[in-house]
Coordinates of N, CA and C in Angstrom, one line a residue:
X1 N 7.0 -5.1 -19.7 CA 6.9 -5.8 -18.7 C 5.5 -5.2 -18.0
X2 N 4.5 -6.0 -17.5 CA 3.2 -5.7 -17.1 C 3.5 -5.2 -15.7
X3 N 2.3 -4.5 -15.0 CA 2.6 -4.1 -13.6 C 2.4 -5.5 -12.9
X4 N 1.7 -6.4 -13.1 CA 1.8 -7.6 -12.3 C 3.0 -8.3 -12.4
X5 N 3.6 -8.2 -13.4 CA 5.0 -8.7 -13.4 C 6.1 -8.0 -12.6
X6 N 6.1 -6.9 -12.8 CA 6.9 -6.2 -12.0 C 6.6 -6.4 -10.5
X7 N 5.4 -6.2 -10.2 CA 5.3 -6.5 -8.7 C 5.7 -8.1 -8.5
X8 N 5.5 -8.9 -9.2 CA 6.0 -10.3 -8.6 C 7.4 -10.4 -8.5
X9 N 8.2 -9.4 -9.6 CA 9.5 -9.5 -9.5 C 10.1 -8.8 -8.1
X10 N 9.1 -8.2 -7.3 CA 9.4 -7.4 -6.0 C 9.2 -8.4 -4.9
X11 N 8.5 -9.7 -5.3 CA 8.3 -10.8 -4.4 C 7.0 -10.6 -3.7
X12 N 6.0 -10.1 -4.5 CA 4.7 -9.8 -4.0 C 3.8 -10.5 -5.0
X13 N 3.0 -11.2 -4.9 CA 2.0 -11.3 -5.6 C 0.8 -10.6 -6.1
X14 N 0.2 -10.3 -7.1 CA -0.9 -9.5 -7.5 C -2.1 -9.8 -6.6
X15 N -2.7 -9.2 -6.0 CA -3.8 -9.1 -4.8 C -5.1 -9.6 -5.5
X16 N -6.1 -10.2 -4.8 CA -7.0 -10.7 -5.2 C -7.8 -10.3 -4.1
X17 N -8.4 -8.9 -3.9 CA -9.3 -8.6 -2.8 C -10.9 -8.4 -3.1
X18 N -11.7 -8.4 -1.8 CA -13.0 -8.3 -2.2 C -13.3 -6.9 -1.4
X19 N -14.2 -6.0 -2.0 CA -14.6 -4.9 -1.3 C -15.2 -5.1 0.3
X20 N -14.4 -4.5 1.2 CA -15.1 -4.8 2.5 C -16.5 -4.1 2.9
X21 N -17.0 -4.8 3.7 CA -18.4 -4.2 4.2 C -18.3 -3.3 5.2
X22 N -17.7 -2.2 4.7 CA -17.5 -1.1 5.8 C -17.9 0.4 5.2
X23 N -18.3 1.2 5.9 CA -19.0 2.4 5.7 C -18.1 3.6 5.0
X24 N -17.1 3.1 4.2 CA -16.3 3.9 3.3 C -15.8 3.0 2.3
X25 N -15.5 3.6 1.2 CA -14.9 3.2 0.1 C -13.4 3.0 0.0
X26 N -12.9 1.9 -0.9 CA -11.4 1.7 -0.9 C -10.7 3.0 -1.7
X27 N -11.5 3.5 -2.6 CA -11.0 4.9 -3.2 C -12.2 5.5 -3.5
X28 N -11.6 7.1 -3.6 CA -12.4 8.1 -3.9 C -11.9 9.2 -4.6
X29 N -12.4 9.3 -5.9 CA -11.8 10.1 -6.8 C -12.4 11.6 -6.8
X30 N -11.6 12.6 -6.7 CA -12.1 13.6 -6.8 C -11.4 14.6 -7.8
X31 N -11.9 15.0 -8.9 CA -11.3 15.4 -10.1 C -10.1 14.6 -10.5
X32 N -9.1 15.2 -10.7 CA -7.8 14.2 -10.9 C -7.2 13.7 -9.9
X33 N -7.4 13.7 -8.4 CA -7.1 13.2 -7.3 C -7.6 11.7 -6.9
X34 N -6.9 11.0 -7.0 CA -7.5 9.6 -6.2 C -7.1 9.5 -4.9
X35 N -7.8 9.2 -4.0 CA -7.4 8.9 -2.6 C -7.8 7.3 -2.3
X36 N -7.0 6.7 -1.7 CA -6.8 5.3 -1.4 C -7.0 5.2 -0.1
X37 N -7.8 4.4 0.5 CA -8.2 4.1 1.9 C -7.2 3.4 2.5
X38 N -6.7 3.7 3.9 CA -5.6 2.7 4.4 C -5.7 1.4 4.2
X39 N -4.7 0.6 3.7 CA -4.5 -0.7 3.2 C -3.9 -1.6 4.4
X40 N -4.1 -2.6 4.7 CA -3.4 -3.5 5.6 C -2.9 -4.7 4.9
X41 N -1.8 -5.4 5.3 CA -1.4 -6.7 4.9 C -2.3 -7.8 4.6
X42 N -3.3 -7.5 3.9 CA -4.4 -8.6 3.6 C -4.0 -9.5 2.2
X43 N -3.9 -10.5 2.4 CA -3.7 -11.4 1.3 C -5.0 -12.4 0.9
X44 N -5.5 -12.0 -0.1 CA -7.1 -12.8 -0.2 C -8.1 -12.0 0.9
X45 N -8.4 -13.1 1.6 CA -9.4 -12.7 2.7 C -8.7 -12.8 4.1
X46 N -7.4 -13.2 4.0 CA -6.9 -13.5 5.1 C -5.7 -12.4 5.6
X47 N -5.5 -12.0 6.8 CA -4.2 -11.2 7.0 C -3.0 -11.8 7.3
X48 N -2.3 -11.4 6.4 CA -0.6 -12.2 6.4 C 0.0 -11.9 7.8
X49 N 0.0 -10.9 8.4 CA 0.8 -10.6 9.7 C 0.0 -9.9 10.4
X50 N -0.1 -10.1 11.8 CA -0.6 -9.7 12.7 C 0.3 -9.7 14.2
X51 N 0.3 -8.4 14.5 CA 1.1 -8.1 16.0 C 1.7 -6.8 15.8
X52 N 2.6 -6.5 16.9 CA 3.2 -5.2 16.9 C 4.9 -5.6 16.3
X53 N 5.3 -4.5 15.8 CA 6.7 -4.2 15.4 C 7.6 -4.5 16.8
X54 N 8.6 -5.3 16.7 CA 9.4 -5.2 17.8 C 9.1 -6.0 19.1
X55 N 7.9 -6.7 18.7 CA 7.3 -7.7 19.8 C 7.1 -9.0 18.9
X56 N 6.0 -9.0 18.2 CA 5.7 -10.3 17.5 C 6.3 -10.2 16.2
X57 N 6.3 -9.0 15.6 CA 6.7 -8.8 14.4 C 8.2 -8.3 14.3
X58 N 9.2 -8.8 13.5 CA 10.4 -8.4 13.5 C 10.5 -7.3 12.0
X59 N 11.8 -6.4 11.9 CA 11.5 -5.6 10.8 C 11.5 -6.1 9.5
X60 N 12.0 -7.3 9.2 CA 11.9 -7.8 7.9 C 10.4 -8.3 7.8
X61 N 9.7 -8.7 8.8 CA 8.4 -8.9 8.3 C 7.6 -7.7 8.2
X62 N 7.9 -6.6 9.0 CA 7.2 -5.2 9.0 C 7.4 -4.8 7.5
X63 N 8.8 -5.3 6.8 CA 8.8 -4.6 5.6 C 8.2 -5.3 4.6
X64 N 7.7 -6.8 4.7 CA 7.0 -7.3 3.9 C 5.5 -6.8 4.0
X65 N 5.3 -6.6 5.4 CA 3.7 -6.1 5.4 C 3.5 -4.9 4.6
X66 N 4.5 -4.0 4.6 CA 4.6 -2.8 4.0 C 4.4 -2.9 2.2
X67 N 5.1 -4.1 2.1 CA 4.7 -4.2 0.5 C 3.8 -4.6 0.1
X68 N 3.1 -5.7 1.3 CA 1.7 -6.0 0.7 C 0.5 -4.8 0.8
X69 N 0.9 -4.1 1.7 CA -0.1 -2.9 1.7 C -0.1 -2.2 0.7
X70 N 1.3 -1.8 0.0 CA 1.6 -1.1 -1.3 C 1.0 -1.9 -2.6
X71 N 1.1 -3.2 -2.7 CA 0.5 -3.9 -3.4 C -1.3 -3.8 -3.4
X72 N -1.6 -3.9 -2.3 CA -3.1 -3.7 -2.3 C -3.6 -2.3 -2.6
X73 N -2.8 -1.1 -2.4 CA -3.0 0.0 -2.9 C -3.1 0.0 -4.3
X74 N -2.2 -0.4 -4.8 CA -2.2 -0.5 -6.6 C -3.3 -1.2 -6.9
X75 N -3.8 -2.3 -6.4 CA -4.8 -3.2 -6.6 C -6.1 -2.2 -7.0
X76 N -6.0 -1.3 -5.6 CA -7.6 -0.6 -5.8 C -7.3 0.6 -6.8
X77 N -6.3 0.9 -6.8 CA -5.9 2.1 -8.0 C -6.6 1.3 -9.3
X78 N -5.9 0.3 -9.8 CA -6.2 -0.3 -10.9 C -7.8 -0.4 -11.1
X79 N -8.5 -1.2 -9.9 CA -9.9 -1.0 -10.1 C -10.6 0.2 -10.3
X80 N -10.3 1.5 -9.7 CA -10.9 2.6 -9.7 C -10.5 3.4 -11.1
X81 N -9.3 2.7 -11.9 CA -9.1 3.3 -13.4 C -9.5 2.4 -14.2
X82 N -10.3 1.4 -14.2 CA -11.0 0.7 -15.1 C -9.7 -0.1 -15.5
X83 N -8.9 -0.6 -14.7 CA -7.8 -1.6 -15.1 C -6.5 -0.9 -15.9
X84 N -6.3 0.2 -16.1 CA -5.5 1.0 -16.7 C -4.6 1.9 -15.9
X85 N -3.5 1.2 -15.4 CA -2.4 1.7 -14.3 C -1.8 3.0 -15.3
X86 N -1.8 3.0 -16.6 CA -1.2 3.8 -17.2 C -1.7 5.1 -17.1
X87 N -3.0 5.3 -16.6 CA -3.6 6.6 -16.0 C -3.0 7.2 -14.9
X88 N -2.3 6.4 -14.3 CA -1.5 7.4 -13.1 C -0.5 8.1 -13.8
X89 N -0.7 9.5 -13.2 CA 0.0 10.5 -13.8 C 1.1 10.5 -12.9
X90 N 0.9 10.8 -11.4 CA 2.2 10.7 -10.7 C 1.5 10.2 -9.1
X91 N 2.2 9.4 -8.2 CA 1.9 8.9 -7.0 C 2.3 10.3 -6.3
X92 N 1.4 11.0 -5.3 CA 1.5 12.1 -4.6 C 2.1 11.9 -3.3
X93 N 1.7 11.0 -2.7 CA 1.8 11.0 -1.1 C 1.5 9.4 -0.7
X94 N 2.2 9.1 0.4 CA 1.9 8.1 1.1 C 1.9 8.2 2.4
X95 N 1.1 7.6 3.5 CA 1.2 7.6 5.0 C 1.3 6.4 5.2
X96 N 2.6 6.1 6.2 CA 2.9 4.8 6.4 C 2.6 4.9 8.0
X97 N 1.6 3.8 8.6 CA 1.3 3.7 9.8 C 2.0 2.6 10.5
X98 N 2.8 2.5 11.2 CA 3.4 1.1 11.8 C 2.9 1.0 13.4
X99 N 2.6 0.1 13.7 CA 2.2 -0.5 15.0 C 3.4 -1.0 15.8
X100 N 4.0 -0.1 16.5 CA 5.2 -0.7 17.0 C 5.4 -0.3 18.5
X101 N 6.4 -1.0 19.1 CA 6.5 -1.1 20.6 C 7.2 0.4 20.9
X102 N 7.2 0.9 21.9 CA 7.9 2.3 22.7 C 9.3 1.9 22.1
X103 N 10.1 2.8 22.0 CA 11.3 2.8 21.5 C 11.8 2.4 20.4
X104 N 10.9 1.8 19.4 CA 11.0 1.3 18.0 C 11.7 2.5 17.4
X105 N 12.6 2.4 16.3 CA 12.9 3.9 15.3 C 13.1 3.7 14.0
X106 N 13.0 2.4 13.5 CA 13.1 1.9 12.2 C 12.1 2.1 11.4
X107 N 11.3 3.4 11.4 CA 10.1 3.4 10.7 C 10.5 3.4 9.3
X108 N 11.4 4.3 8.9 CA 11.7 4.6 7.6 C 12.1 3.6 6.8
X109 N 12.6 2.8 7.6 CA 13.0 1.3 7.0 C 11.9 0.6 6.7
X110 N 11.0 0.5 7.6 CA 9.8 -0.3 7.1 C 8.8 0.2 6.0
X111 N 8.8 1.5 6.1 CA 8.4 2.3 4.9 C 9.0 2.2 3.5
X112 N 10.2 2.1 3.9 CA 10.9 1.8 2.3 C 10.3 0.5 1.5
X113 N 9.7 -0.4 2.2 CA 9.3 -1.3 1.7 C 8.0 -1.1 0.7
X114 N 7.3 0.0 1.1 CA 6.2 0.5 0.3 C 6.6 1.5 -0.8
X115 N 7.8 2.3 -0.3 CA 8.1 3.3 -1.3 C 8.9 2.2 -2.7
X116 N 9.6 1.3 -2.2 CA 10.1 0.6 -3.3 C 9.3 -0.1 -4.3
X117 N 8.1 -0.7 -3.7 CA 7.4 -1.2 -4.7 C 6.6 0.0 -5.6
X118 N 6.4 1.2 -5.1 CA 5.7 2.1 -6.2 C 6.6 2.7 -7.0
X119 N 8.1 2.8 -6.6 CA 8.9 3.1 -7.6 C 9.4 2.2 -8.7
X120 N 9.2 0.7 -8.0 CA 9.5 -0.4 -9.3 C 8.2 -0.4 -10.0
X121 N 6.9 -0.2 -9.7 CA 6.0 -0.3 -10.5 C 5.9 1.0 -11.4
X122 N 5.9 2.2 -11.1 CA 5.7 3.4 -11.7 C 6.9 4.2 -12.2
X123 N 8.0 3.6 -11.8 CA 9.1 4.4 -12.1 C 9.3 5.9 -11.4
X124 N 9.5 6.9 -12.2 CA 9.4 8.4 -11.8 C 8.2 8.6 -11.6
X125 N 7.0 8.4 -12.0 CA 5.7 8.6 -11.7 C 5.4 8.0 -10.4
X126 N 6.3 7.0 -9.8 CA 6.0 6.4 -8.1 C 6.7 7.4 -7.3
X127 N 7.5 8.0 -7.6 CA 8.4 9.0 -6.6 C 7.2 9.5 -5.7
X128 N 7.5 9.9 -4.4 CA 6.3 10.3 -3.7 C 6.6 10.9 -2.5
X129 N 6.1 11.7 -2.1 CA 6.1 12.4 -0.7 C 5.3 11.3 0.4
X130 N 6.1 11.5 1.8 CA 5.7 10.2 2.5 C 6.1 10.8 3.7
X131 N 5.3 10.1 4.7 CA 5.7 10.1 6.0 C 5.3 8.6 6.8
X132 N 6.3 8.2 7.9 CA 6.4 6.9 8.3 C 6.3 7.1 9.8
X133 N 5.2 6.7 10.4 CA 5.3 7.1 11.7 C 4.8 5.8 12.4
X134 N 5.0 5.8 13.9 CA 4.6 5.1 14.6 C 3.2 5.1 15.7
X135 N 2.8 3.9 15.9 CA 1.5 4.1 16.2 C 1.1 3.0 17.6
X136 N 0.4 3.4 18.7 CA 0.2 2.4 19.7 C -0.5 1.1 19.4
X137 N -1.4 1.0 18.1 CA -2.4 0.3 17.7 C -2.9 0.6 16.5
X138 N -3.2 -0.7 15.7 CA -3.8 -0.3 14.2 C -4.9 -1.5 14.3
X139 N -5.7 -1.2 13.4 CA -7.1 -2.2 13.2 C -6.6 -3.5 13.2
X140 N -7.1 -4.5 13.6 CA -7.1 -6.0 13.8 C -5.6 -6.2 14.1
X141 N -4.9 -5.5 15.1 CA -3.5 -5.4 15.3 C -2.5 -6.0 14.3
X142 N -2.7 -5.1 13.0 CA -1.9 -5.6 11.7 C -0.5 -4.4 12.2
X143 N 0.5 -5.1 11.9 CA 1.8 -4.0 11.9 C 2.0 -2.7 11.4
X144 N 1.3 -2.9 10.1 CA 1.4 -1.7 9.1 C 0.0 -1.4 8.2
X145 N -0.4 -0.1 8.3 CA -1.3 0.3 7.6 C -1.0 1.5 6.8
X146 N -1.3 1.4 5.3 CA -1.0 2.6 4.2 C -1.8 3.1 3.8
X147 N -2.1 4.6 3.6 CA -3.0 5.3 2.6 C -2.4 5.7 1.6
X148 N -2.9 6.2 0.5 CA -2.2 7.0 -0.6 C -2.7 8.1 -1.1
X149 N -2.5 8.8 -2.0 CA -2.9 9.8 -2.8 C -2.1 10.0 -4.2
X150 N -3.0 9.8 -5.4 CA -2.5 9.9 -6.7 C -3.0 10.8 -7.5
X151 N -2.3 11.2 -8.5 CA -2.7 12.4 -9.7 C -3.0 11.3 -10.6
X152 N -4.2 11.3 -11.3 CA -4.7 10.4 -12.4 C -5.4 11.1 -13.4
X153 N -5.3 10.6 -14.5 CA -6.2 11.1 -15.6 C -7.0 10.3 -16.2

């Protein structure tokens, strides 16, 4: 089964993104380490979810946001590896930032959406260290932003 098919089986379409006109790159490779900049729940050129978790966004919508962020991470990894995701040796770390109201505590539950995507796509190579933390706000008022680090060949 292809990576695209695995992603669609998780309920997320393969992304179609364009590089943003920002003063940083979507990915940066240093040796065998690939850093992926923070990804938001962007589908094509639209933001799929906007709002704060616990206010405009419920846990299920936040979980879906995390899945979209994870898919966008994989998209940029594929681009940086010339279309060959088999060059991923191991996902090392994922940081999940959640724009949530004070008192919200289901950060791990939201983060599981992204972790499940990586595990489904990469199997053991997708097992990673991570943190899921609450923020008082995120760019464009998105509910979730995720960055990641991969070991690649």
